[in-house]
Structures are given as structure tokens and as C-alpha cells.
Amino acid sequence: MAGEMVGCKDENSLPHSFGSRPWLFVMHGSKKKTCTFYDPINNSMEERILPEFLQGKACLGCYGEWILLSDELTRECFFLNTISFSKIYIPPPPDSPDFIDASVSISSPPDTSNCVVVLICASKTFLLVFSLGTTGWNMVPINYLNNNMSSLRCASVIHNERLFIMTSMDETLAIDFASLAKGRMEMTVINRLRLCPSSYSWFNYLVKRAGDLFSIALHSYGRGHWITHVEVRRLELPSKECNEMHWRRVQDIGDHAFFLAGKYGGSLPANLALGAQCNCIYFPLNCSDGMRLYKFCLDDQILNYTFLPENDGGLDRLLWAFPTNIMQTVEEDSLNSSGVAGSEETDSTIIGKDDENKMVISRRWDELQIDLLELLLPRLSLVDCLQFASVCKEWSYASSSVQKGKVWPWLMHLPNLKYGSCKFFDPFYCKEYTLKSDALDAQDHLALRFSKGGWVVITEGNHRVFILNPFTAQVINLPSLDNYIFDGISFMSLPASPDFVVYGFFFQIGGEYVVISSWRPGEEEWVFHEFRSSIPFFPSSNNPVLFQGEFYCLGRKGELGVFNPEMESWNVLCKPEPVHLAVPWYGDEYCHLLELNGELISVFREDDIKKPIHLFKLNQSEMVWKKVEHLGDMTLFVDRRNSIAISPLEKKYVNRIYIPKFEGNRDSKKVIFYSMEDNRYHPCVQTHTVEEPVKCVWMEPNLHLHK
């Protein structure tokens, strides 16, 4: 009978601390007779044999400590309380394979009289609705989907007496829940999300927090599911400024932590989710190198991940379990979602971890002899040189010659927009610095696109493009775009040079057409040039490289496309032969192209740090790629879009490839590099936390104006 409760407590089926904090778990259905439990705080796994009445069951969804189970053979369907092991039976959903992977939204705990269950299937244009106390499921059609060539996504949640569902067109359907329970459809369509153009695919989640509803988009790169960006938006109710519900991008989620898994998301105050950090999002993801448990910190805009213990069961049905006592606290909580109280830096220059002792000098600084200054300079760090050069004009001249030999790439990344700053990490000395900048005090999301000679190309939102030297605070504003769609961007020379020109490259789907846009100082608009090639070209994510007066683009197979700015011509070269026979899926690996000692070098690496990096050198006389086994006295720095080669002053740093990832925590982290000596990554991070900024680029500090 629907709604019948049956008790069947079994203490041995659950881990000891299960129910005291959020846990991940997966039931394997008919594949295994066990349930796998993951403790994300201790990074441990427990395998427990299920009672006979739970074997062969698949989990459809959950609400607090209640999970909805279905027998894969008999189709028996019931709610199970994971603490008391009491059961509440409901009629099984229709016998259709389409509903096996459907998502479920549950209005309230099933032991209450007003519990309603909604089944959402991505391939259907209707919902299945069941109210406890009734005898069967009702089919409620969604005519809007048929009229607008759209389909449902499985992201859904019940919030403020509405059922919210995402669609394939990135719209949100807000369905009046009272009408739905009666078999009717009263619906409002919320505007389409304008997602950040940082990836080719994403995972959507809807999460409610106290009185607010959030949309979370996890942008992924390729089939390996490497996460590159996390977007958070909050639903805004109608107001005087806007008379419709709409999504607004936000920079924090207050003192809560979000937990995402499978098709579902939950929210808890961080002080109740023991071991969790506020203003962070936790989610597992099955990547090509194993099951990763991610933590995304909105304050730092940094992804951390550890590897969950390996298990031979299917992990695509992982769910979070939250105790009911915590969920009740959340339901009753009226926490303010205005944000996290952060400690913002107020210094207008670089801030290190240690305070400098201040000295009082009675004589003028510019009276010191230049010979003494030049003896002092080689002993200073780059940060000290920055302060040194800003003292007076004479000191700036003295530091000019020394700085040319002391600069190496730093990793620049952008934390939360509300701070109006950027961070720099010195990979050789493992120190991090913060730089305040008015140019980074933005209203929309920022992205770092390219760097050269200390200048960084940055986009704000989908329209604004500007070039910034963060150390001198010089800004060059470029004309706005209708939508930033460039696959790569670069410039001929540094700003203030007479031949300074910016070029943006956009490759259309199919690989036959490329649109190359150019801008010169003084021009008010971009100039667009469209080219067609008989040879399809499928670009990698790396920016074009200026080599011998032409821009070379690396394809995902290892082929080369060349743009000649003087002739305004585009050509896909027949040689060299591609490294890969078939076109790899976008994002299967990172492909880098750079100039090294007058030669073109291509680098192919996967995000999996257990896999080797492959390097090739272009033999220009034979036009073939030659395998590179050693970098000599050179060192490479590569990120998703940028590549830099230098010859370090100290030999211990040579023959390495630095990537934008760290091992350890924020207080003692080390940058990860690949050694060409032993062909592996250092330090070994398989059992440690990996940290990766989502908005970062390698850049060479330039402390001089107009250079």
C-alpha cells in the first residue's frame, strides 16, 4: 500500500559516523550486494554488505536522510530512512528504460502528509507526479517544450512552492507546485543563462540555500571532464529595476557550503557540515585519471581536488546524504546571503607574507651613488626591485639593466572580483603576492586570455577587452565586441611599438572557415577578415605564436595553420604530418606551441599527471616533427592558452615544464612541474591535494613604463 511504513533497523549496514555529517554513497543495484560509503573529510572509503531487502536496489533520489529506492528486477519502489531503516512504499513509476536515469524532485520528507514526488526525464516532454496518499502517478505534459524545440535537463529542485527545471536551451522553467500536484501546468519561463565562454560543455545544478535559489554551472574541458571554471548565479525576484525573475552572477554563497553529486545539489551552513569550509562548493567527478573530489573556493577562485579511493563499482550514481536534524536547521534558518566577511587587503602595491621594517632616512634617496646601488641590486628579489625602482627616477634607471636578467615567469591568477586584485606565485621561490589594481575592480567576470612581455589581455564579461600591465597599472582599452568568441589572441609587438597590432582568431565549426580580427591603436572598431581553406583545421586551445613574422596556429592533430599579416593570407600547411592520425576530441589533451631558440616546439599533455608529456621540434628543412627528449638549459611554462620558454639563471630549474597546479595547502604549496630527466611530475601528488587556479596565466613581470 502506498505510504505504508515498515521498520527494519540494521546497525551494521552503515559506517559509525554516518548521519553526523555529509557523506557520499553509491548503491550498485544488481551489480553488487554492497553499498560504498565515502567520507570526504577523512578521504576514506567503507564497503558495507547490504541487508537482503536492499540488495539489487538502485537509488533514484534523496531528501535529507530519506532515499528513494527502486528494485531493478521487481520494480518495487519505496523510501528508506538511512538512520532508522524504516520504509515507506509508493507505486513504481512506469516500466520504461527512459526513466532509469531520470531525476527526482521531492517536496518534503515522505513521512509528512504533503509529500509530492516528481519524476523528470530528459527525453520526455511531460512530468510524472505522485502525491503520497494517492494510488498512482499522473502524467502532466509541458507544451512549451514542443513549441520551442527544447528538452528537459535533469537539474531540478522544489523551492518556494515552485518546481524549477533547467532546459537544453539553458532556460529555467518555474512551475507552480500546487497546480502540478493537481495535474495542471502553470509555468513561468526564466531568461536564458549567458554562460561564460570558457568551455565546450558543462554540468548544471540547482541548489537552494535558505530563501535563495542558485544555479551552478561546472564548465568542463574535453571527455576527461577537466573542470576549468565554475559559475554561480542567484535567482532574483521581480523588482522595480526588473519586473521578471532573472539570474544574476554572484561571487559568494555566504557562510554556506554547497554539495553537488550526480543530478542533485544540497546546501548546509559550513559550521554544521563538520570539516567543510564556507563559501565553497564540493563535488565528485569521474575523470579519466580517477574519481576526483573537488572543492571550489569562491574567495580564491581556486579548485582543489583529491582522489577518492578506487572502487570497482559504478560511481556515476554517487549521492550526498544529509542528516535530517541538520536539514531541519537549514529549513528554519533565515541566514543572510549577503556574503562572506573577508579580510581585504588595502595596500596599493604588492603585499608579501612578511612585513617590511621601515627606516627613516634623513638624506635624499637620489644622492646615493649609482655604483653602490648596482652592488645592492643583484641581491634583491623581484618584489624588492619593484619597490626599489619606484623610489625615484635615478633608482629606476639603475634597476633597468639588472632586471633584464632577473625576471622569470610568475603565475598570475584572479581571486574573487570583490577584492579588485590579482595574485602572483613565484614558482622558483614558492612565494605568493597580492597586487591591488583599479583595472581589476570589475562588475562582470574577468578572464585572462594571453600574456606577452608583462602585458596581459583580459576580458570582462562577453564584450569588453583590455590589455593591462599589472605592475605599472597601464591599461589599453580595445573596442568592445558583440560577443567574445576568439579561440586565440596575440599581438605583433609590445604596446608603444610602431607595429603594435592585436589579432584575434575564431575558427568556425567544421574547420574550413577562420575569421581573423585585427585592431591598431587609434582605430575605433575591429577589422574582420574571413578566410576559407580546402584543408579543415581544428584548433587547439593554445594562442597563436608569432614566428618569423607570421602567426602559427597549432591544430589538435599537430598540424599547422599560418596567418601572414603582411599579405593578409591564411594557409593550412600540408606538412608537417600530424602527430595524431585522427582529430582528438576537444580537450582530450592540452596542445601548446611556442618558439624556443629560433625553432617551433609543440607540447602535448593530458590533465592526468600520471601520463607523460610529449614534445616535438619542427625540422624546418624537412617539415617534420622530431621527438624532443631534453630541453638543455631551457625551462617551459605552459597553461591552458599561453606558453613561455626561458633560460633560468640557476641550473637546478632547467629541463622542466611548469604547469599551473600546486601540491599542498595555501600556507606551504609548491608548484608542480614535469621533469624531462626522469619523465614524471614532481612533487608526487597522487595522495595529496592538488590546487589549480581557474583564472590564471603565466606572465613575465615588466616593471618599466611604456615597454
XYZ file of C-alpha atoms in Angstrom:
707
model
C 0.000 0.000 0.000
C 1.318 3.483 -0.876
C 2.638 5.293 2.163
C 2.937 2.204 4.382
C 5.855 2.463 6.867
C 7.855 -0.611 7.820
C 10.749 -0.719 10.337
C 13.853 -2.806 9.626
C 16.828 -1.421 11.545
C 20.274 -2.872 10.795
C 23.116 -1.175 12.670
C 25.884 -2.969 10.746
C 24.880 -1.591 7.345
C 26.138 1.942 7.992
C 29.532 3.401 8.939
C 29.889 4.531 12.532
C 29.814 8.305 11.873
C 27.244 8.137 9.061
C 24.493 10.654 9.791
C 26.655 13.081 11.757
C 27.906 14.972 8.676
C 27.576 14.846 4.862
C 28.670 11.543 3.311
C 28.891 10.318 -0.260
C 27.386 6.937 -1.021
C 26.508 4.776 -4.011
C 24.252 1.743 -4.278
C 25.265 -0.619 -7.062
C 21.884 -2.165 -7.862
C 22.045 -5.678 -9.259
C 25.823 -5.395 -9.892
C 26.872 -5.796 -6.265
C 25.355 -6.664 -2.898
C 27.154 -3.838 -1.171
C 26.894 -0.098 -0.698
C 30.017 2.068 -0.930
C 30.387 4.957 1.504
C 32.900 7.802 1.086
C 33.878 10.085 3.943
C 35.083 13.279 2.198
C 36.514 14.741 5.392
C 38.845 11.806 6.106
C 39.114 10.775 2.432
C 38.253 7.198 3.362
C 36.006 4.521 1.871
C 33.934 1.794 3.500
C 32.199 -1.079 1.755
C 29.214 -2.490 3.638
C 27.134 -5.554 2.778
C 23.530 -4.541 2.365
C 20.657 -6.331 4.109
C 18.954 -8.737 1.757
C 15.929 -6.472 1.322
C 18.207 -3.698 -0.054
C 20.253 -5.814 -2.465
C 19.517 -5.181 -6.142
C 18.138 -1.714 -5.424
C 19.054 1.479 -7.266
C 18.815 4.914 -5.678
C 16.585 7.346 -7.606
C 16.897 10.370 -5.334
C 17.008 11.592 -1.763
C 15.617 14.117 0.685
C 17.648 14.539 3.867
C 18.139 11.101 5.394
C 15.428 9.594 3.160
C 16.434 7.903 -0.087
C 14.081 6.697 -2.815
C 14.923 3.163 -3.984
C 13.728 1.010 -6.842
C 14.299 -2.708 -7.396
C 15.824 -3.228 -10.834
C 14.031 -6.584 -11.273
C 10.686 -6.378 -9.444
C 10.316 -2.565 -9.853
C 9.306 -2.349 -6.187
C 9.683 1.282 -5.072
C 9.994 2.695 -1.560
C 11.551 5.395 0.606
C 14.175 4.272 3.118
C 15.230 6.210 6.194
C 19.019 5.763 6.392
C 19.024 6.308 10.174
C 16.017 4.276 11.398
C 15.810 1.977 8.314
C 12.038 2.462 8.198
C 10.422 2.110 4.754
C 7.520 3.867 3.028
C 6.239 2.139 -0.105
C 4.976 4.014 -3.158
C 3.737 2.746 -6.554
C 6.556 2.077 -9.051
C 6.966 4.552 -11.932
C 6.066 3.399 -15.469
C 8.076 0.474 -16.776
C 10.264 2.274 -19.300
C 14.056 2.317 -19.763
C 13.810 6.102 -20.235
C 13.112 6.540 -16.534
C 16.104 4.564 -15.249
C 18.346 7.646 -15.362
C 15.599 10.164 -14.611
C 15.973 12.701 -11.831
C 13.585 13.001 -8.915
C 12.405 16.086 -7.015
C 10.826 15.519 -3.607
C 8.849 18.302 -1.932
C 9.204 17.234 1.727
C 10.090 14.208 3.890
C 7.904 11.215 2.901
C 6.634 10.770 6.468
C 4.703 14.041 6.118
C 1.219 14.226 4.586
C 2.084 16.767 1.872
C 4.997 14.888 0.251
C 4.938 15.006 -3.569
C 7.400 13.195 -5.871
C 8.158 14.457 -9.397
C 9.997 12.345 -11.978
C 11.881 14.273 -14.701
C 13.207 12.517 -17.788
C 15.394 14.381 -20.280
C 13.885 12.536 -23.277
C 10.256 13.294 -22.395
C 8.031 16.353 -22.762
C 5.999 15.603 -19.660
C 6.441 15.108 -15.933
C 5.310 12.205 -13.772
C 3.832 13.318 -10.452
C 2.903 11.246 -7.388
C 1.338 12.538 -4.150
C 1.587 10.355 -1.056
C -1.849 9.048 -0.149
C -2.911 8.610 -3.792
C -2.824 5.403 -5.832
C -0.707 6.209 -8.880
C 1.413 8.538 -10.988
C -0.077 11.396 -13.043
C 1.378 12.473 -16.392
C 1.487 16.274 -16.810
C 2.528 17.495 -20.311
C 4.822 20.518 -20.856
C 3.572 22.028 -24.119
C 6.256 24.732 -24.031
C 8.948 22.153 -24.900
C 7.192 21.058 -28.098
C 6.619 24.644 -29.200
C 10.208 25.802 -28.628
C 12.317 22.825 -29.799
C 13.664 22.408 -26.286
C 14.087 19.459 -23.934
C 14.485 18.983 -20.206
C 17.758 18.689 -18.353
C 17.807 16.634 -15.196
C 18.721 19.619 -12.982
C 15.636 20.354 -10.882
C 14.638 21.488 -7.407
C 11.479 22.414 -5.492
C 11.748 25.881 -3.959
C 9.214 28.427 -2.651
C 6.231 26.382 -3.866
C 7.658 26.108 -7.386
C 9.388 23.326 -9.291
C 12.429 24.701 -11.152
C 13.802 22.710 -14.107
C 16.655 23.567 -16.480
C 16.176 23.045 -20.232
C 18.576 22.233 -23.060
C 18.309 25.898 -24.157
C 19.596 26.970 -20.701
C 16.233 28.398 -19.780
C 14.636 27.707 -16.424
C 11.028 26.580 -16.086
C 9.354 27.753 -12.859
C 6.250 25.578 -12.399
C 3.632 26.341 -9.764
C 3.768 23.322 -7.485
C 0.162 23.477 -6.281
C -1.122 23.316 -9.867
C 1.303 20.495 -10.684
C 0.030 18.387 -7.785
C -3.461 18.788 -9.251
C -2.380 17.699 -12.719
C -2.198 21.195 -14.261
C 0.711 23.240 -15.573
C 1.060 26.896 -14.545
C 4.543 27.953 -15.583
C 6.901 30.910 -15.945
C 9.960 30.782 -18.228
C 13.059 32.500 -16.802
C 15.507 34.087 -19.232
C 18.244 32.054 -20.833
C 21.573 31.907 -18.983
C 24.510 33.625 -20.696
C 27.301 31.303 -19.676
C 30.956 32.275 -19.635
C 32.588 31.125 -22.930
C 35.308 29.128 -21.169
C 34.454 25.584 -22.219
C 32.512 23.437 -24.630
C 30.359 21.588 -22.092
C 29.106 21.991 -18.560
C 27.156 20.341 -15.780
C 24.169 22.236 -14.368
C 22.835 22.103 -10.824
C 20.093 23.930 -8.952
C 20.695 24.440 -5.235
C 18.518 26.158 -2.657
C 20.039 27.965 0.303
C 17.674 29.277 2.974
C 15.434 31.675 0.992
C 17.563 31.796 -2.172
C 17.935 29.627 -5.269
C 21.282 29.231 -7.050
C 22.321 27.870 -10.439
C 25.754 26.201 -10.569
C 27.485 25.529 -13.893
C 30.629 23.368 -13.843
C 32.480 24.039 -17.087
C 34.442 21.040 -18.276
C 37.206 20.614 -20.829
C 37.018 17.539 -23.047
C 35.946 13.989 -22.377
C 38.283 13.766 -19.397
C 35.908 16.144 -17.580
C 38.660 18.535 -16.504
C 36.879 21.367 -14.703
C 38.046 24.763 -15.963
C 35.534 27.176 -14.470
C 32.642 27.309 -12.011
C 29.819 29.831 -12.483
C 27.400 30.694 -9.688
C 24.167 32.631 -10.229
C 21.378 33.595 -7.877
C 17.721 33.883 -8.833
C 16.490 37.453 -8.461
C 12.790 38.084 -7.867
C 10.828 40.798 -9.741
C 11.671 44.320 -8.572
C 11.391 47.939 -9.683
C 14.542 47.547 -11.768
C 13.343 44.330 -13.463
C 9.779 43.083 -13.428
C 10.742 39.474 -14.200
C 12.618 36.730 -12.398
C 16.174 36.525 -13.709
C 19.584 35.023 -12.917
C 22.418 37.240 -11.678
C 26.047 36.153 -11.398
C 27.314 36.283 -7.790
C 30.728 35.965 -6.182
C 29.844 34.142 -2.966
C 27.281 31.897 -1.298
C 27.637 33.305 2.208
C 28.527 31.131 5.169
C 27.208 28.006 3.464
C 28.855 25.158 1.582
C 27.255 23.543 -1.468
C 27.420 19.800 -2.125
C 26.843 18.518 -5.691
C 26.726 14.955 -6.992
C 25.008 13.121 -9.820
C 21.930 15.164 -10.686
C 21.437 16.767 -7.291
C 22.765 19.539 -5.093
C 22.379 20.470 -1.440
C 23.367 23.310 0.858
C 24.428 23.430 4.501
C 25.817 26.080 6.832
C 29.520 25.271 6.938
C 29.530 25.180 10.750
C 27.012 22.301 10.643
C 28.792 20.379 7.872
C 31.714 19.301 10.032
C 35.044 19.809 8.257
C 33.573 21.857 5.383
C 34.650 25.387 4.506
C 32.201 28.226 3.968
C 31.800 29.812 0.533
C 32.980 26.587 -1.103
C 31.397 24.048 -3.452
C 32.156 20.311 -3.091
C 31.517 17.793 -5.853
C 32.876 14.432 -7.075
C 33.623 13.918 -10.753
C 34.705 10.823 -12.608
C 37.724 11.959 -14.668
C 39.994 9.906 -16.893
C 42.621 9.680 -14.136
C 40.188 8.542 -11.441
C 37.371 9.802 -9.249
C 38.222 13.291 -8.073
C 36.594 15.035 -5.129
C 36.708 18.748 -5.928
C 36.455 21.752 -3.658
C 35.983 25.102 -5.382
C 36.682 28.150 -3.215
C 34.798 31.212 -4.467
C 37.015 33.600 -2.499
C 40.265 32.466 -4.127
C 38.730 31.150 -7.375
C 40.843 28.039 -6.867
C 39.985 24.380 -7.477
C 41.312 21.787 -5.047
C 40.918 18.086 -5.605
C 41.923 14.808 -4.044
C 41.452 11.331 -5.448
C 38.765 9.204 -3.849
C 39.795 5.623 -3.056
C 39.441 3.354 -6.059
C 36.426 1.083 -6.241
C 35.310 -1.331 -8.929
C 31.644 -0.317 -8.662
C 29.826 2.215 -10.802
C 30.369 5.685 -9.368
C 28.045 7.600 -11.676
C 25.206 7.365 -9.111
C 27.028 8.996 -6.212
C 24.768 10.976 -3.870
C 25.230 13.108 -0.790
C 23.400 12.069 2.384
C 22.482 14.804 4.885
C 21.055 14.063 8.353
C 17.504 15.269 8.925
C 18.406 17.195 12.084
C 20.805 19.295 10.013
C 18.271 19.686 7.199
C 15.645 20.924 9.651
C 18.089 23.525 10.923
C 18.635 24.657 7.345
C 14.909 24.838 6.609
C 14.327 27.013 9.688
C 17.408 29.139 9.147
C 16.992 32.681 7.846
C 20.677 33.368 7.317
C 21.577 36.487 5.404
C 23.064 35.565 1.997
C 24.807 38.888 1.536
C 28.260 37.291 1.529
C 31.328 36.283 3.465
C 33.166 38.719 5.711
C 36.594 38.664 4.109
C 39.838 40.325 5.021
C 40.525 42.558 2.044
C 43.977 43.945 1.530
C 44.141 47.735 1.312
C 47.762 48.233 0.248
C 48.092 49.593 -3.271
C 51.309 47.721 -4.022
C 52.497 44.149 -3.798
C 51.897 42.642 -0.373
C 54.089 39.760 0.792
C 53.581 37.418 3.703
C 56.135 39.203 5.888
C 56.015 42.869 6.882
C 58.966 45.035 5.929
C 60.785 47.052 8.626
C 60.532 50.742 7.870
C 63.582 53.031 8.048
C 63.762 56.774 8.465
C 66.411 58.351 6.210
C 67.351 61.977 6.589
C 69.206 62.291 3.268
C 67.671 62.246 -0.203
C 67.486 58.783 -1.814
C 68.762 60.015 -5.152
C 72.016 61.130 -3.521
C 73.274 57.553 -3.159
C 76.000 56.684 -5.627
C 74.976 54.565 -8.612
C 77.934 52.213 -8.031
C 76.584 51.330 -4.594
C 73.107 50.781 -5.998
C 74.367 48.374 -8.651
C 76.153 46.344 -5.974
C 72.926 46.114 -3.998
C 70.521 45.257 -6.822
C 71.694 41.704 -7.640
C 70.885 40.693 -4.055
C 67.258 41.854 -4.245
C 64.222 39.809 -5.146
C 61.867 40.930 -7.893
C 59.430 42.333 -5.324
C 62.239 44.335 -3.682
C 63.277 45.591 -7.109
C 59.736 46.774 -7.725
C 59.886 48.865 -4.552
C 63.443 49.914 -5.431
C 62.524 51.268 -8.866
C 59.599 53.279 -7.502
C 61.709 55.330 -5.069
C 62.916 57.863 -7.628
C 63.832 58.256 -11.292
C 67.566 57.654 -10.706
C 66.893 54.357 -8.944
C 64.559 53.281 -11.712
C 67.342 53.781 -14.269
C 69.776 51.829 -12.096
C 67.432 48.838 -11.872
C 66.770 48.660 -15.609
C 69.809 46.649 -16.652
C 69.680 44.300 -13.680
C 66.006 43.422 -14.096
C 66.504 42.041 -17.579
C 68.473 39.159 -16.151
C 66.375 38.530 -13.040
C 62.870 38.098 -14.464
C 61.202 34.720 -14.874
C 57.518 33.858 -15.357
C 55.124 34.151 -12.439
C 51.666 32.613 -12.369
C 49.056 35.362 -12.307
C 45.541 34.467 -11.204
C 42.360 36.316 -10.310
C 40.613 35.761 -6.981
C 37.071 36.941 -6.197
C 36.076 40.098 -8.090
C 35.059 41.863 -4.886
C 38.735 42.215 -3.922
C 39.787 44.151 -7.068
C 43.155 42.438 -7.042
C 45.257 39.698 -8.584
C 47.692 37.195 -7.114
C 51.141 36.164 -8.307
C 53.017 32.985 -7.472
C 56.783 32.786 -7.854
C 57.439 29.148 -8.934
C 61.143 29.182 -8.020
C 60.868 30.612 -4.510
C 57.311 29.342 -3.796
C 56.057 32.720 -2.607
C 52.697 34.317 -3.312
C 51.946 38.029 -3.562
C 48.806 40.130 -3.921
C 48.541 43.220 -6.106
C 45.677 45.696 -5.886
C 44.586 47.189 -9.198
C 41.757 49.571 -10.097
C 41.593 47.933 -13.527
C 40.525 44.664 -11.889
C 37.706 46.272 -9.903
C 35.161 44.880 -12.369
C 31.406 44.367 -12.408
C 31.414 41.231 -14.556
C 33.562 38.104 -14.704
C 37.171 38.544 -15.808
C 39.241 36.084 -17.853
C 42.984 36.091 -18.586
C 43.461 35.362 -22.298
C 47.113 35.976 -23.223
C 50.365 37.468 -21.918
C 53.477 38.802 -23.586
C 56.307 40.946 -22.240
C 54.495 41.701 -18.997
C 51.216 42.702 -20.702
C 48.077 40.609 -20.175
C 44.981 40.502 -22.399
C 41.865 40.417 -20.184
C 38.170 40.219 -20.987
C 35.360 41.485 -18.768
C 32.073 39.734 -19.422
C 31.400 38.860 -23.044
C 32.130 42.264 -24.566
C 34.980 44.278 -23.037
C 38.640 43.577 -23.957
C 41.611 45.398 -22.460
C 45.382 44.956 -22.060
C 46.963 45.503 -18.644
C 50.473 45.749 -17.292
C 49.630 44.900 -13.664
C 52.975 46.173 -12.328
C 52.795 49.634 -13.894
C 48.953 49.883 -13.876
C 48.938 50.867 -17.558
C 45.697 49.959 -19.351
C 44.917 49.859 -23.076
C 41.206 49.582 -23.848
C 40.276 47.782 -27.057
C 36.947 48.225 -28.905
C 34.070 46.237 -27.446
C 32.864 43.073 -29.151
C 29.311 41.860 -29.668
C 30.489 38.613 -28.087
C 33.997 37.418 -27.281
C 34.364 34.282 -29.385
C 38.091 34.225 -30.126
C 39.781 30.822 -29.955
C 43.113 32.631 -29.660
C 44.521 36.139 -29.393
C 48.006 37.649 -29.763
C 49.837 40.791 -30.882
C 52.719 41.636 -33.178
C 54.874 43.519 -30.673
C 54.572 45.215 -27.304
C 52.426 48.340 -26.815
C 54.074 51.665 -27.757
C 55.889 49.924 -30.618
C 55.047 51.338 -34.072
C 53.980 47.902 -35.354
C 51.758 47.051 -32.361
C 48.664 45.212 -33.695
C 46.279 42.879 -31.886
C 44.911 39.814 -33.710
C 42.022 37.593 -32.662
C 41.348 34.185 -34.267
C 37.952 32.483 -34.479
C 37.612 29.066 -36.143
C 34.125 28.078 -37.215
C 32.703 24.602 -36.652
C 33.841 22.249 -39.415
C 37.318 23.740 -39.657
C 37.008 25.232 -43.162
C 36.475 28.881 -42.214
C 38.532 31.169 -39.982
C 37.738 34.767 -39.056
C 40.815 36.812 -38.092
C 40.136 40.182 -36.447
C 42.690 42.974 -36.116
C 42.954 46.218 -34.153
C 45.532 49.002 -34.324
C 45.883 51.906 -31.887
C 43.599 54.745 -32.954
C 41.011 52.511 -34.607
C 37.503 52.562 -33.112
C 36.439 49.115 -34.318
C 37.870 45.700 -35.023
C 38.564 44.842 -38.659
C 37.362 41.354 -39.622
C 38.874 39.126 -42.323
C 37.291 35.809 -43.312
C 39.312 33.033 -44.929
C 38.418 29.616 -46.292
C 40.750 26.660 -46.575
C 40.325 23.466 -48.536
C 42.024 21.649 -45.649
C 39.912 21.654 -42.462
C 41.717 22.983 -39.413
C 40.674 22.067 -35.859
C 42.466 24.433 -33.462
C 43.895 23.605 -30.065
C 43.314 25.897 -27.107
C 46.786 27.473 -27.403
C 47.166 31.071 -28.580
C 48.820 31.748 -31.968
C 52.616 32.138 -31.874
C 54.461 34.879 -33.764
C 57.328 33.166 -35.580
C 59.449 34.762 -38.317
C 56.840 37.450 -38.959
C 53.862 35.066 -39.238
C 51.329 33.707 -36.749
C 51.420 29.929 -36.397
C 48.394 28.070 -35.007
C 48.608 24.501 -33.703
C 45.822 22.069 -34.549
C 44.642 19.285 -32.283
C 46.217 16.665 -34.558
C 49.531 18.529 -34.586
C 49.012 20.242 -37.954
C 49.900 23.910 -38.501
C 47.910 26.848 -39.821
C 49.744 30.063 -40.752
C 48.466 33.643 -40.980
C 50.644 36.186 -42.799
C 49.644 39.661 -41.525
C 51.507 41.497 -44.287
C 49.876 39.512 -47.104
C 46.621 39.051 -45.109
C 46.568 35.382 -46.061
C 45.671 32.146 -44.235
C 47.085 28.757 -45.163
C 46.847 25.283 -43.614
C 50.161 23.558 -44.248
C 50.263 20.103 -45.839
C 53.376 19.424 -43.800
C 54.405 18.566 -41.136
C 52.426 15.361 -40.907
C 50.084 15.432 -37.900
C 51.165 13.864 -34.627
C 47.734 12.166 -34.340
C 46.054 10.327 -37.219
C 42.524 11.286 -36.155
C 41.269 14.573 -34.725
C 41.286 14.203 -30.923
C 38.183 15.253 -29.071
C 38.443 18.875 -27.955
C 40.018 18.814 -24.509
C 41.451 15.297 -24.606
C 44.829 16.945 -24.141
C 46.379 20.373 -23.896
C 48.332 21.342 -27.014
C 50.953 24.091 -26.760
C 53.049 25.834 -29.379
C 55.990 28.146 -28.647
C 59.271 29.421 -30.035
C 62.422 28.041 -28.433
C 65.850 29.251 -29.592
C 64.568 30.123 -33.060
C 62.610 26.877 -33.512
C 58.953 25.884 -33.131
C 58.206 23.442 -30.317
C 54.874 21.644 -29.830
C 53.857 20.206 -26.464
C 51.094 17.655 -25.915
C 49.987 16.883 -22.365
C 46.952 15.424 -20.653
C 45.498 16.744 -17.425
C 46.249 13.322 -15.936
C 49.520 13.807 -14.028
C 50.262 10.095 -14.310
C 50.666 10.448 -18.088
C 53.897 11.644 -19.765
C 54.297 14.897 -21.692
C 55.306 14.636 -25.358
C 57.473 17.315 -27.040
C 58.296 17.773 -30.725
C 60.552 20.159 -32.634
C 59.750 21.295 -36.157
C 62.549 20.411 -38.546
C 62.046 23.291 -40.995
C 64.197 21.817 -43.754
C 62.228 18.549 -43.857
C 58.986 19.995 -42.385
C 58.523 17.096 -39.959
C 58.021 16.917 -36.203
C 61.036 15.452 -34.400
C 60.724 13.987 -30.909
C 62.400 16.082 -28.177
C 63.873 14.200 -25.212
C 65.716 17.023 -23.455
C 65.352 20.808 -23.104
C 69.001 21.510 -22.365
C 69.323 24.664 -20.274
C 65.760 25.825 -21.051
C 62.563 25.719 -18.995
C 58.955 25.882 -20.229
C 55.885 27.372 -18.569
C 52.530 26.290 -20.007
C 48.909 26.928 -19.042
C 45.711 26.323 -20.974
C 46.360 29.082 -23.517
C 49.839 30.510 -23.008
C 53.390 29.147 -23.323
C 56.710 30.756 -22.330
C 60.307 29.500 -22.651
C 63.255 30.914 -20.677
C 66.796 30.025 -19.672
C 66.890 30.236 -15.844
C 69.870 31.711 -14.036
C 70.095 28.691 -11.746
C 70.753 25.296 -13.333
C 68.542 23.421 -10.862
C 65.461 24.834 -12.615
C 66.372 23.787 -16.181
C 64.899 20.948 -18.273
C 61.487 21.328 -16.652
C 57.933 22.098 -17.724
C 55.927 24.074 -15.171
C 52.121 23.764 -15.172
C 49.534 25.898 -13.292
C 48.947 23.422 -10.462
C 50.150 23.201 -6.883
C 50.687 20.491 -4.317
C 49.903 21.154 -0.656
C 47.860 23.854 1.051
C 47.841 27.628 0.779
C 50.480 28.028 3.512
C 53.079 25.620 2.107
C 52.292 24.913 -1.516
C 54.722 24.036 -4.275
C 54.175 24.408 -7.998
C 54.011 21.139 -9.944
C 56.483 20.604 -12.758
C 57.342 17.843 -15.216
C 60.984 16.814 -15.282
C 62.434 15.813 -18.644
C 65.202 13.974 -16.750
C 63.006 11.208 -15.316
C 59.814 11.870 -17.342
C 57.481 12.345 -14.396
C 55.793 15.058 -12.364
C 57.198 16.491 -9.150
C 56.229 16.513 -6.388
C 54.233 13.261 -6.428
C 50.641 14.317 -5.712
C 48.629 11.131 -6.094
C 47.943 11.008 -2.354
C 47.896 14.757 -1.708
C 45.656 17.683 -2.504
C 46.095 19.314 -5.906
C 45.306 23.020 -6.225
C 44.594 24.779 -9.509
C 43.517 28.410 -10.074
C 40.697 28.593 -12.617
C 41.646 32.030 -13.990
C 45.393 32.078 -14.467
C 48.175 32.745 -16.961
C 51.975 32.620 -16.882
C 53.439 36.095 -17.397
C 56.865 37.748 -17.244
C 56.804 40.781 -14.911
C 57.662 44.055 -16.627
C 58.366 46.906 -14.199
C 59.018 49.643 -16.743
C 56.574 52.130 -18.199
C 55.752 52.070 -21.916
C 57.809 48.918 -22.537
